[in-house]
XYZ file of C-alpha atoms in Angstrom:
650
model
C 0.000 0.000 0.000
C 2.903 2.336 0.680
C 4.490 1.756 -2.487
C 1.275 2.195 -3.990
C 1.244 6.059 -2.677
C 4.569 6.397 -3.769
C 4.389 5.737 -6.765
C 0.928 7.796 -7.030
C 2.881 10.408 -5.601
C 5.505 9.982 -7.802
C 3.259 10.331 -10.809
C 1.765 12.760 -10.200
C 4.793 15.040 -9.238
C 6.058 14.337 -12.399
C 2.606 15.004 -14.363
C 2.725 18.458 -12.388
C 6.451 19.181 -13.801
C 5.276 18.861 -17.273
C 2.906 21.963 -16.909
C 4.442 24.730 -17.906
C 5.018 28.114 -15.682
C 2.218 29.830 -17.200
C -0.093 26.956 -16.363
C 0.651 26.455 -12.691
C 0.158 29.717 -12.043
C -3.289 29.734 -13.987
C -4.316 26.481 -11.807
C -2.978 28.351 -8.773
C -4.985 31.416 -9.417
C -7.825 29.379 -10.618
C -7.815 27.548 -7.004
C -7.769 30.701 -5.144
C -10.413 32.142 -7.373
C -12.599 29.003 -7.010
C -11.803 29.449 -2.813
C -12.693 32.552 -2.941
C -15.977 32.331 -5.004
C -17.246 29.144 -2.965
C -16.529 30.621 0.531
C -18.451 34.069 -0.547
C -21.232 31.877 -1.979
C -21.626 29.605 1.318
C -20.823 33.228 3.640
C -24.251 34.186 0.973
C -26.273 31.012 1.981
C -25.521 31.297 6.004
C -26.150 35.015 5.704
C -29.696 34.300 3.860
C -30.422 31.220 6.655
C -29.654 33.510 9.494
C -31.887 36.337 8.091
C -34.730 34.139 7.931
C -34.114 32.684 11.235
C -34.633 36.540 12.526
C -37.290 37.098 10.133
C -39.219 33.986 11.457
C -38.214 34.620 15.619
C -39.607 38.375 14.358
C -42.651 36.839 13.088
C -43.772 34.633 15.415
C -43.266 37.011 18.404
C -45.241 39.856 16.739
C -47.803 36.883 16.266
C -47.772 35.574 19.830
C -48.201 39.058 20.880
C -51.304 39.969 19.060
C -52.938 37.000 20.063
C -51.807 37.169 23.803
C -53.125 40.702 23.994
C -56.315 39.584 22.716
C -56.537 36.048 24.750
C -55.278 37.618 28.232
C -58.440 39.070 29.304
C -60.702 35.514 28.327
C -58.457 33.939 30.377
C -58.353 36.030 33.442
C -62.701 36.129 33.341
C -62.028 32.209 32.686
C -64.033 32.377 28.876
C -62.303 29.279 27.516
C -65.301 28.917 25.585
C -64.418 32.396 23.641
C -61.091 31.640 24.304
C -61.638 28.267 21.937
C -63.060 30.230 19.470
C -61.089 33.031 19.029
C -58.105 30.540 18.806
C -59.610 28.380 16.293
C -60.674 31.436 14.060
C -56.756 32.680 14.181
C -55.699 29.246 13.736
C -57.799 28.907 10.543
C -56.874 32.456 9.014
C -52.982 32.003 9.730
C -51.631 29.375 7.097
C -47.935 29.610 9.286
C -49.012 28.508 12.489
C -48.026 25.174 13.086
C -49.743 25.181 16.890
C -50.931 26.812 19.494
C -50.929 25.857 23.621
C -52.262 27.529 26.448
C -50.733 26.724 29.783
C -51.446 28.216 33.226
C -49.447 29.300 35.926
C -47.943 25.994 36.971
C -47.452 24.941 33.311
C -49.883 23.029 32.864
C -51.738 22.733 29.574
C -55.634 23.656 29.450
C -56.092 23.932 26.406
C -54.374 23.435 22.255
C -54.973 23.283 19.080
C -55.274 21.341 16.574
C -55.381 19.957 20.240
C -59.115 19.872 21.961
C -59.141 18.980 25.209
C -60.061 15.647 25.620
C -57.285 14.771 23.041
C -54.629 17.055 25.001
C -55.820 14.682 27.852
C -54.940 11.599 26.085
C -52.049 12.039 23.601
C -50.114 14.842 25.797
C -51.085 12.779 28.929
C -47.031 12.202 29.368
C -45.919 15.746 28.869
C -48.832 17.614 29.415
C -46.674 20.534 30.986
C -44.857 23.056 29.765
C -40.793 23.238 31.040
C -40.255 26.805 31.875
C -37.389 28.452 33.095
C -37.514 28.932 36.752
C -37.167 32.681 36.805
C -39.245 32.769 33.614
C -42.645 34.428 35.871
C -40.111 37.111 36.955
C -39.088 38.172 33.231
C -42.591 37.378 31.953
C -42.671 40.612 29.556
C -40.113 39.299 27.066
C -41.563 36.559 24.528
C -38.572 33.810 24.775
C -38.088 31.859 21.233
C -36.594 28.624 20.257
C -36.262 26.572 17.746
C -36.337 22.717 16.978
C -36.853 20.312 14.296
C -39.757 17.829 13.916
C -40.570 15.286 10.933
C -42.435 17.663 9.004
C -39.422 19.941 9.246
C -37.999 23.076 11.411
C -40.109 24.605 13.841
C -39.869 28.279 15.577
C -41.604 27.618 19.130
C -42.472 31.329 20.723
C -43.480 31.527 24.403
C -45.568 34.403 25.023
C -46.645 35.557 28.938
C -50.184 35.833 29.614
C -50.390 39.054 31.449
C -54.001 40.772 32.284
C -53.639 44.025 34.416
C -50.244 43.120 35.533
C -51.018 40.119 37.085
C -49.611 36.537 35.697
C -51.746 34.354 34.342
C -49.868 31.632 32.403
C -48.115 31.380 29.206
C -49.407 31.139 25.111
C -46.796 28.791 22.982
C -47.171 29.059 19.488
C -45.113 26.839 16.560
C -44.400 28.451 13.168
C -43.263 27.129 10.173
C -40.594 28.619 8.313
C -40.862 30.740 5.276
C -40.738 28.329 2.327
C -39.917 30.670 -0.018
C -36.864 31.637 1.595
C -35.854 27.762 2.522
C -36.638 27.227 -1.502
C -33.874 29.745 -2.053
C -31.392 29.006 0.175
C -31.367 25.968 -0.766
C -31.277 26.349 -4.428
C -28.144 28.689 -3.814
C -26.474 26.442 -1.892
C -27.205 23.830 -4.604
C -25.773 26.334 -7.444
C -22.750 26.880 -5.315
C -21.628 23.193 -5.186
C -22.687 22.778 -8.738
C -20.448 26.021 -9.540
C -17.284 24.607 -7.331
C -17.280 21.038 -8.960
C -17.653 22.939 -12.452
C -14.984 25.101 -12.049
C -12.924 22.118 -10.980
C -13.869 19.800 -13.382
C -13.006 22.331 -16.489
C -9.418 23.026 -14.707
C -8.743 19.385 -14.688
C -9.715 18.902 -18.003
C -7.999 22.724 -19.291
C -5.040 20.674 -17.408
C -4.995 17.497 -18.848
C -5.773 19.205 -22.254
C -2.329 21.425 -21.804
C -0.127 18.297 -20.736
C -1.311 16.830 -23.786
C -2.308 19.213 -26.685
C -0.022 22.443 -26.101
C 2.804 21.723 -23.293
C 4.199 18.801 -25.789
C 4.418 20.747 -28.875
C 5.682 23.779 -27.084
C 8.734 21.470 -25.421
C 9.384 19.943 -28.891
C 9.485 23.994 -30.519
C 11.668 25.065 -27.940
C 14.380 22.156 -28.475
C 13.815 22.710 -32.677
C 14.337 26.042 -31.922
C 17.390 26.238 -30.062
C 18.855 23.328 -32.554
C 18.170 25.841 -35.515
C 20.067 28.594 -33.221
C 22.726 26.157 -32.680
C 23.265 25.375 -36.728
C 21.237 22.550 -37.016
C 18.762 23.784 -39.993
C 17.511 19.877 -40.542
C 15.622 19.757 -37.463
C 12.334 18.977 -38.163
C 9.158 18.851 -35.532
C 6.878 15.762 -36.893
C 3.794 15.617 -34.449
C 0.049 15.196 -35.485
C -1.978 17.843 -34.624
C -4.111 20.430 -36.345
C -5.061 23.976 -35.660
C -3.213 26.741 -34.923
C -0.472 25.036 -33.412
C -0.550 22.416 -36.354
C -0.001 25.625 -38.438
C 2.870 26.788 -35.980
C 4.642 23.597 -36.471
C 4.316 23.223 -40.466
C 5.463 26.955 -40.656
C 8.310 25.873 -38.201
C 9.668 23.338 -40.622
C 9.316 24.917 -43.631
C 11.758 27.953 -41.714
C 13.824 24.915 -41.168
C 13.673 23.725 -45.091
C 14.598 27.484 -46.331
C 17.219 27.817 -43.345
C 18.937 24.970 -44.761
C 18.382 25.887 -48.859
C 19.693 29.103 -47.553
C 23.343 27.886 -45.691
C 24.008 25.568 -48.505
C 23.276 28.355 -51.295
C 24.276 31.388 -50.016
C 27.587 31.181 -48.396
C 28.893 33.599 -50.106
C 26.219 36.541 -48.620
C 27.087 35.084 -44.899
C 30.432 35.557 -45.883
C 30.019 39.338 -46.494
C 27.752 39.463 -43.727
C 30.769 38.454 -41.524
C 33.149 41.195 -43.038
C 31.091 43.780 -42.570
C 30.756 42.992 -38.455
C 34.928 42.243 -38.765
C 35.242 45.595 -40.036
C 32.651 47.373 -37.755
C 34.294 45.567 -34.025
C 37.748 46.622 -35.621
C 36.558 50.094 -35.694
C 34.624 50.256 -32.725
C 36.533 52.091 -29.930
C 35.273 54.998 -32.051
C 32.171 56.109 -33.579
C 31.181 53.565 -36.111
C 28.820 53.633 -38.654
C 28.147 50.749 -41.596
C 25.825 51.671 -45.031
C 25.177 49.561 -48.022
C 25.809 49.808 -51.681
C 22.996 51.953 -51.690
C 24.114 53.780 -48.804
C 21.325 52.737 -46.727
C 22.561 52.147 -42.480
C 23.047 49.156 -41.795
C 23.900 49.229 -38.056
C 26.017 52.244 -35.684
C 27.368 52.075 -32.704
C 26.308 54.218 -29.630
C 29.412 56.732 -30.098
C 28.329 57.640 -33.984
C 24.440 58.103 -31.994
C 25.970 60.523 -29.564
C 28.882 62.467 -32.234
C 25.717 62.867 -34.543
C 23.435 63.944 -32.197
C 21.244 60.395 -33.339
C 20.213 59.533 -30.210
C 16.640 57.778 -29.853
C 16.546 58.391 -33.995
C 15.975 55.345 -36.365
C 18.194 55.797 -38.694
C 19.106 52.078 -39.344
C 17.056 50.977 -43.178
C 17.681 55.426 -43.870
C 19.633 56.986 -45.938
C 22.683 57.930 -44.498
C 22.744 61.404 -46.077
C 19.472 62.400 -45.093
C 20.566 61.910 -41.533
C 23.939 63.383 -41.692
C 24.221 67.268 -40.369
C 24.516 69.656 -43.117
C 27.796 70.569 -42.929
C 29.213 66.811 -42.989
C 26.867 65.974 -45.355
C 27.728 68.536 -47.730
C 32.005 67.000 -47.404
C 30.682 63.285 -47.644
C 27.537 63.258 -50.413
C 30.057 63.057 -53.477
C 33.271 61.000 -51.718
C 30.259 58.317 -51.124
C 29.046 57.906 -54.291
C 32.489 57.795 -55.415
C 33.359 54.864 -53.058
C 29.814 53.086 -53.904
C 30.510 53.079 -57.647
C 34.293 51.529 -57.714
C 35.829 55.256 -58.064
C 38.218 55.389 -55.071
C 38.403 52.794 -52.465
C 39.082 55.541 -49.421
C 38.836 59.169 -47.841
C 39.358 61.399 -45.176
C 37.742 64.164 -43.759
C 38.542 66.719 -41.168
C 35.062 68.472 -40.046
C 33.783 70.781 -37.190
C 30.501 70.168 -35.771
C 28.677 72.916 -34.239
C 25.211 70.444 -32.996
C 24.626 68.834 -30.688
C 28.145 70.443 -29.416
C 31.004 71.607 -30.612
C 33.912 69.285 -31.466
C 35.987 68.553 -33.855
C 36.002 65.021 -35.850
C 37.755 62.991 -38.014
C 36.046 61.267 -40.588
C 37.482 57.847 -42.619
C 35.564 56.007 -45.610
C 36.653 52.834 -46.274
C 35.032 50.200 -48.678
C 33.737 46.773 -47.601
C 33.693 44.266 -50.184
C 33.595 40.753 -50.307
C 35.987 38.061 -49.975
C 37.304 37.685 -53.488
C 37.351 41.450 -53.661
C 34.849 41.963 -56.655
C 32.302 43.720 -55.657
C 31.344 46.238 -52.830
C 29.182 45.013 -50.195
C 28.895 48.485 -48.220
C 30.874 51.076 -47.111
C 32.435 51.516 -43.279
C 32.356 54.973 -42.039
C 34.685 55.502 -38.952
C 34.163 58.636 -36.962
C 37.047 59.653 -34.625
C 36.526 62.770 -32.407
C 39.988 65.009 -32.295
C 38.484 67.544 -30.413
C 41.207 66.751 -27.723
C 43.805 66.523 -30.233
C 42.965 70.268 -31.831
C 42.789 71.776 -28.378
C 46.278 70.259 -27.973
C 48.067 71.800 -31.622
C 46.011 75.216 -30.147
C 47.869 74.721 -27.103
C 51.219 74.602 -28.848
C 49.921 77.305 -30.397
C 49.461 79.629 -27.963
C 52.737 78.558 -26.672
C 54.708 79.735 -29.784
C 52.612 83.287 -29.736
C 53.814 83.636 -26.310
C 57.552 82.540 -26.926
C 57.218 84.900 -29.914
C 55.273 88.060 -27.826
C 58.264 87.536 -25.631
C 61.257 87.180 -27.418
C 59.849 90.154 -29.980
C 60.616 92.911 -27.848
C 64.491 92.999 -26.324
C 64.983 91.354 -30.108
C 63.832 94.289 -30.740
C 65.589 96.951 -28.615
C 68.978 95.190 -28.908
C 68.294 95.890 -32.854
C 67.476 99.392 -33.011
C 70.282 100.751 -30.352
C 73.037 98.233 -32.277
C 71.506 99.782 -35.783
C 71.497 103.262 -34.388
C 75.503 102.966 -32.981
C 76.367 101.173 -36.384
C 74.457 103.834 -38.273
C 75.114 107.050 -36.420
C 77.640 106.009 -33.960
C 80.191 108.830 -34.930
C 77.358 111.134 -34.908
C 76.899 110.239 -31.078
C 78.505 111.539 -28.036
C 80.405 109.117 -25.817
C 77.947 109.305 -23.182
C 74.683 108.531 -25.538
C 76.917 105.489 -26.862
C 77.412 104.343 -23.622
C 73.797 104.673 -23.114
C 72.944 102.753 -25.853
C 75.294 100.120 -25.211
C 74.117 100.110 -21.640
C 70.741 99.918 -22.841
C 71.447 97.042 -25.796
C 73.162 95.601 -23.047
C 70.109 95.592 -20.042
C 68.028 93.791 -23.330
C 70.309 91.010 -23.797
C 70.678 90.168 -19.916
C 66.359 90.348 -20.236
C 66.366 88.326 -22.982
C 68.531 85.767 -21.595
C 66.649 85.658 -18.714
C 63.621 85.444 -21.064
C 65.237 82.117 -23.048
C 65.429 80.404 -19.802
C 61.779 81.223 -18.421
C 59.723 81.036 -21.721
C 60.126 77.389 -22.334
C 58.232 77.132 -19.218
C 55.643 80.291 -19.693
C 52.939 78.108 -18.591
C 54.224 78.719 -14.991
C 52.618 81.519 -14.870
C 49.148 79.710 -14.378
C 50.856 77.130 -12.560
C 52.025 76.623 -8.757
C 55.386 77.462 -9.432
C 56.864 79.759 -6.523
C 59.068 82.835 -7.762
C 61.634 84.091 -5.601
C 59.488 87.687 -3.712
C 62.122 90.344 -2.516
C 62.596 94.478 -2.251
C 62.005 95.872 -5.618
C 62.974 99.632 -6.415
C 59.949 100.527 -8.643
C 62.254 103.835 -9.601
C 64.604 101.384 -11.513
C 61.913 99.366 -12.808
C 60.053 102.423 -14.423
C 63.413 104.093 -15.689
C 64.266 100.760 -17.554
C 61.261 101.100 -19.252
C 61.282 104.669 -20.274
C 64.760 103.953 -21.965
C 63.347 100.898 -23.898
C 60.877 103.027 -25.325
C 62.488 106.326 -25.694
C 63.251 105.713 -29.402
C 60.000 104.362 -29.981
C 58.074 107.049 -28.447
C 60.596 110.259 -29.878
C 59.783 108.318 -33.437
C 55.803 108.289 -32.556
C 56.348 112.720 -31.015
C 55.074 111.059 -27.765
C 55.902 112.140 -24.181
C 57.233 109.476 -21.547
C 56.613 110.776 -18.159
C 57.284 109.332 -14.676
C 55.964 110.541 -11.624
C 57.884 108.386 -9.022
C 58.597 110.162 -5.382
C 62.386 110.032 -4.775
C 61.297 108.481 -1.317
C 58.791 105.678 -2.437
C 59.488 102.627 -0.003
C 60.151 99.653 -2.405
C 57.515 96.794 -3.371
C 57.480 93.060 -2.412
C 57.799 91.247 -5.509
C 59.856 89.951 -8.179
C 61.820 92.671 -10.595
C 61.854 90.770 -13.938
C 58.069 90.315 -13.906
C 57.184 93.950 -12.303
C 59.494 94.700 -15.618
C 57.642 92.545 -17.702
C 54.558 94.339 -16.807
C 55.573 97.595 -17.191
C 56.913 96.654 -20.669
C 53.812 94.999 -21.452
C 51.697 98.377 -20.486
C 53.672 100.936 -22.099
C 54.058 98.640 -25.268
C 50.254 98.490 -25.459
C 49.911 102.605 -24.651
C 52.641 103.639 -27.588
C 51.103 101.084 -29.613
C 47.065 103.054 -29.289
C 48.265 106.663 -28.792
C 48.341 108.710 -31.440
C 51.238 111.366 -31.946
C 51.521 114.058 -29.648
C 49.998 111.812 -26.849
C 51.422 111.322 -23.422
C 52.240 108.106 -21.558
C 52.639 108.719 -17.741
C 53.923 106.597 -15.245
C 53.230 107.252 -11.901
C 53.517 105.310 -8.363
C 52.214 106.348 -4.986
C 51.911 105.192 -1.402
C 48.452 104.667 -0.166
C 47.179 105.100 3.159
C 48.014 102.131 5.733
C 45.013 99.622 5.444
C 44.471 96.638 7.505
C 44.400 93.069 6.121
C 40.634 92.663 7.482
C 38.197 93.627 9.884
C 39.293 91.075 11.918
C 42.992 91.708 12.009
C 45.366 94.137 13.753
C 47.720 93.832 11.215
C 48.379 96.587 9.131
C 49.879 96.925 5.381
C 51.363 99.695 3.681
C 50.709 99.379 0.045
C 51.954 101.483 -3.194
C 49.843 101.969 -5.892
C 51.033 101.866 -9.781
C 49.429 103.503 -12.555
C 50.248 103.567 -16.460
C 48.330 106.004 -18.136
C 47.831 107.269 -21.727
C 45.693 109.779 -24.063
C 45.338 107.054 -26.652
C 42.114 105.607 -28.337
C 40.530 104.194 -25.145
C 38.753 101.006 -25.044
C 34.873 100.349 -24.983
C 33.244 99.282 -21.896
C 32.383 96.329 -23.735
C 35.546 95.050 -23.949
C 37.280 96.001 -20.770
C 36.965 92.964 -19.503
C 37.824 90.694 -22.382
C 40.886 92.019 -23.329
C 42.359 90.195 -20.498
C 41.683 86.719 -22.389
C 44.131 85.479 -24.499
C 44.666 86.295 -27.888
C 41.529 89.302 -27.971
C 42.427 92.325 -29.504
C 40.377 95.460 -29.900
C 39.530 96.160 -33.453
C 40.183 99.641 -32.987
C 39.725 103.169 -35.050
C 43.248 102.906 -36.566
C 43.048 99.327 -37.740
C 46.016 98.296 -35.519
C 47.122 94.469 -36.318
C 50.087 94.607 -34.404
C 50.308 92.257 -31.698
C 48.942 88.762 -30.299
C 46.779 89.617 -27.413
C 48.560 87.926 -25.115
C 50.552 91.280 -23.276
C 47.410 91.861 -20.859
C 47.045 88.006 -20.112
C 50.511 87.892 -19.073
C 49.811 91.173 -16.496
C 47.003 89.752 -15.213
C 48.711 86.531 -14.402
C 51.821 88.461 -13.155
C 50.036 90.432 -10.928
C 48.279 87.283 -9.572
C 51.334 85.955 -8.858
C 52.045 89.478 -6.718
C 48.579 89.021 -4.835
C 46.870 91.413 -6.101
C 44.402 92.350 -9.262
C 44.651 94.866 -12.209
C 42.024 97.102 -12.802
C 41.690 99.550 -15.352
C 39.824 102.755 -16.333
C 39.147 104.000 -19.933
C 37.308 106.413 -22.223
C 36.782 106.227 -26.073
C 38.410 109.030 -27.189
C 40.416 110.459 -23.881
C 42.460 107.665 -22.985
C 43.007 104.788 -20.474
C 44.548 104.412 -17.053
C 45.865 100.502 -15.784
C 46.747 100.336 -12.195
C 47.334 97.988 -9.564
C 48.640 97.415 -5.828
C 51.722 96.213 -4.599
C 52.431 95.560 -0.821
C 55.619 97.762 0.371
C 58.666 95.348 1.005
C 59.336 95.100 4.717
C 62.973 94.126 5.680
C 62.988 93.282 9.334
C 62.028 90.219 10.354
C 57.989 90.228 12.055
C 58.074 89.037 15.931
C 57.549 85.194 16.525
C 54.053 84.638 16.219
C 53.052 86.937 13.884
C 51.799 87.210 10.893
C 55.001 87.375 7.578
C 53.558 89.846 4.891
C 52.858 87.672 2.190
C 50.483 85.396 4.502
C 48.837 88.878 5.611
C 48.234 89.929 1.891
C 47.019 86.732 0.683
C 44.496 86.521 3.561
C 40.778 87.518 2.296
């Protein structure tokens, strides 16, 4: 017997694993739905039984009521004879009433019908009493209701108190039947609801045993022809006898199978291409890859062509390439692609800037895909390689040449024009303006071999590279300048003045930038003042100030100012002209110059702590200036605060 279950067990563990997921849930949902359905429907039926439980208890007490009311007072006179009839008249008239006692005090039974009182003698001679409750006389007022069942079916007994001017006089007991048309119902529901149940179960087990057998054994045999025709195997075949739609599925299966197979054995050379064109696209695909056909209809791209092209969420694969291309590439590529498609060149390269969806700069290589015996072209292999990097790299080394040119352009320069003007007019000259120049050509070539060794490395400037800070004599500084440009300004008929105080403290900072600076300004003032202008160079000490409102610590500062009557600059571009490489188009069409003189202050005076400012009219002329902490030589007291880490607090 054990085995037996065993093996029933066994069976039907492995009938269950043949269902598929889809099915097990559908029985498992179709249980709990069936659950659900039967134990509302039974809720229904006890719901409708205990309503007409009420409804009958309701009934018969309203009954007993009316009758005790109108009994009570025949009693208590003793009328039984009225009594009798009245009974027998409501009796008669009320098709529910199944009987009707009358009992006295004691319990005892005087009189029932369809009881008369001989018979009530006779056949109720061994329970011719009524059991009451002990304590019933004391709680006579409320009706008390039971019910029991009999032969003929369920019976509501109600015991009513006799009462006649509040005294006791016994008790009325009346039997009701139920109402049959609520019994009918109740019963047919609960009939419909077992009916519904076993339905519901009988169609799952046959839904069940109609899936094992009709659809869960195709399906299995699809899904192994299947993955044998993804594996290679196109002469798979599915032979099982069935009709229908999944006949249909399995005759159109096999005849994929049949073509799948005509297909490898015919058209090895199309797979072939096929294959070369993915080669070519994986070998390409670190950058943005894009493969057309003959006809130059996409084929497939890779997510960095989407994003360079701005095709995200687009469909461009089955489109023509060149109706998806931006303008501007399409314009370079339309006639090197036809070209390519029709045998004409085999290659090209583009170099492109693309302005949407951002700027960047690509490159752009066409190379033809054709097949393996080279005869014909199969589709052409677009590589797209962005060199925006690469061009902000060459602009870079750019830059850097403009600045090793600004640089080197001026004590070249100088060192020319006083060597050309001794060579020229040196016996002309007194010994004193030779030595001058001399000194002078001199000053430019110690600059300018200063300038070889720090220009290499210009970048500094923007960098964290620490310059050596000391006491600079801003006298020296200015004069130096002056002479550079003496020749340049007496040429131009315009006036160098300095307005230094013979007892200006000196600056903290370093003397070949602070000359770099000054170069830089005056260059740019001779270069936008017209003749008879004035440059003026002036330098002042401000008023002690202290580092912040926090501090104690005070700092003298002197303030330097370049100023000139030249063109002025617009308010426009006051602050651009900072930035590298801007120049003012200005009234005199000035193209001297790379813009980078004003970058190089500004960085410069970074480097000093402090900021360049500058004020400037069209027309009147424009003033740079800037701050410079005065150079203190004795050492601060131990805990204090050195100057530079007071001046580049906030």
């Amino acid at each position: 017997m054990v085995s037996q279950l065993k093996t029933l067990r066994a069976a039907i563990a492995h009938w269950w694993a043949d269902f598929t997921l889809q099915t097990k849930l559908m029985a498992a949902a179709t249980l709990v739905v069936s659950l659900i359905m039967s134990g509302l429907t039974f809720w229904a039926v006890n719901t409708i039984q205990q309503d007409a439980r009420i409804n009958d208890t309701r009934f018969g007490s309203d009954l007993g009521l009316l009758l005790a009311s109108n009994v009570a007072p025949l009693v208590a006179e003793n009328n039984l004879t009225e009594v009798a009839q009245f009974s027998q008249r409501f009796y008669s008239n009320t098709s529910s009433v199944r009987y009707m006692l009358y009992a006295d005090e004691s319990g005892k039974i005087f009189f029932g019908i369809p009881f008369w009182q001989p018979e009530v003698q006779t056949s109720l001679s061994i329970a011719r009493r009524i059991n009451l409750p002990e304590n019933y006389a004391a709680n006579s007022e409320i009706p008390m209701v039971r019910q029991h069942i009999s032969p003929d079916g369920e019976v509501t007994d109600v015991f009513i108190p006799l009462l006649h001017e509040g005294r006791y006089l016994g008790v009325l007991a009346i039997g009701t039947n139920p109402n049959p048309t609520v019994v009918t119902s109740s019963n047919l529901t609960r009939d419909v609801t077992i009916a519904v149940f076993v339905s519901i179960w009988v169609m799952v087990i046959l839904g069940a045993v109609s899936n094992a057998l009709m659809i869960t054994q195709p399906i299995k045999e699809l899904s192994t022809g299947v993955k044998n025709i993804a594996a290679g195997n196109f002469k798979q075949r599915i032979d099982l006898p069935l009709s229908g739609e999944l006949g249909e599925l399995i005759f159109s299966f096999n005849e994929m199978a049949e073509r799948l197979e005509s297909y490898d054995e015919q058209n090895i050379d199309e797979l072939t291409a096929e294959k070369a064109k993915l080669e070519t696209l994986v070998s390409t695909i670190a950058d943005g890859a894009v493969l057309i056909d003959a006809d130059l209809q996409v084929i497939l791209v890779n997510p960095t062509a989407r994003r360079i092209f701005g095709w995200e969420g687009a469909e461009v694969v089955g489109a023509n390439v060149l109706h998806q291309l931006p303008t501007a590439v399409q314009a370079e590529l339309s006639r090197p692609l036809y070209q390519i498609a029709s045998g004409e060149r085999d290659s090209a390269e583009f170099r492109l800037t693309l302005a949407e969806p951002s700027d960047r700069t690509v490159r752009i290589l066409l190379t033809t895909v054709v097949n393996q015996h080279r005869e014909s072209i199969k589709g052409i292999a677009i590589t797209v390689q962005d060199i925006t990097r690469e061009v902000e790299l060459n602009e870079a080394k750019s830059q850097f040449i403009s600045n090793v040119s600004h640089e080197l352009r001026t004590p070249l320069f100088n060192i020319k024009t006083h060597i050309e003007t001794l060579h020229d007019y040196g016996e002309e000259l007194t010994e004193a303006e030779r030595r001058e120049f001399l000194e002078t050509a001199n000053n430019e070539t110690d600059r300018l071999a200063r300038l070889v060794n720090d220009v290499l490395d210009l970048s500094r400037l923007e960098s964290c590279r620490l310059y050596h800070f000391d006491g600079v004599d801003l006298a020296q500084a200015v004069e130096q300048t002056l002479r550079t440009y003496q020749l340049n300004a007496r040429d131009k008929g315009i006036e160098l003045v300095q307005e230094i105080p013979s007892d200006l403290p000196a600056v903290l900072g370093n003397y070949d930038l602070l000359l770099q600076v000054f170069i830089n300004l005056v260059g740019n003032a001779l270069k936008f003042t017209q003749q008879g202008g004035k440059i003026v160079m002036r330098a002042y000490l401000l008023p002690k100030q202290a580092v912040n409102e926090y501090s104690h610590t005070f700092v003298e500062r002197v303030r330097i100012e370049v100023s000139d009557t030249g063109i002025g600059i617009d308010a426009e571009d006051q602050q651009a002209i900072f930035d590298r490489f801007f120049r003012v188009e200005n009234r005199v069409h000035t193209l001297e110059g790379t813009g980078l003189g004003l970058s190089i202050v500004r960085n410069i005076i970074d480097k000093h702590h402090s900021a360049v400012h500058l004020v400037s009219e069209v027309g009147v002329g424009t003033t740079f200036w800037f701050d410079l902490a005065v150079f203190v030589e004795q050492p601060l007291p131990t805990g204090t605060l050195s100057l530079m880490d007071a001046i580049s607090q906030p």
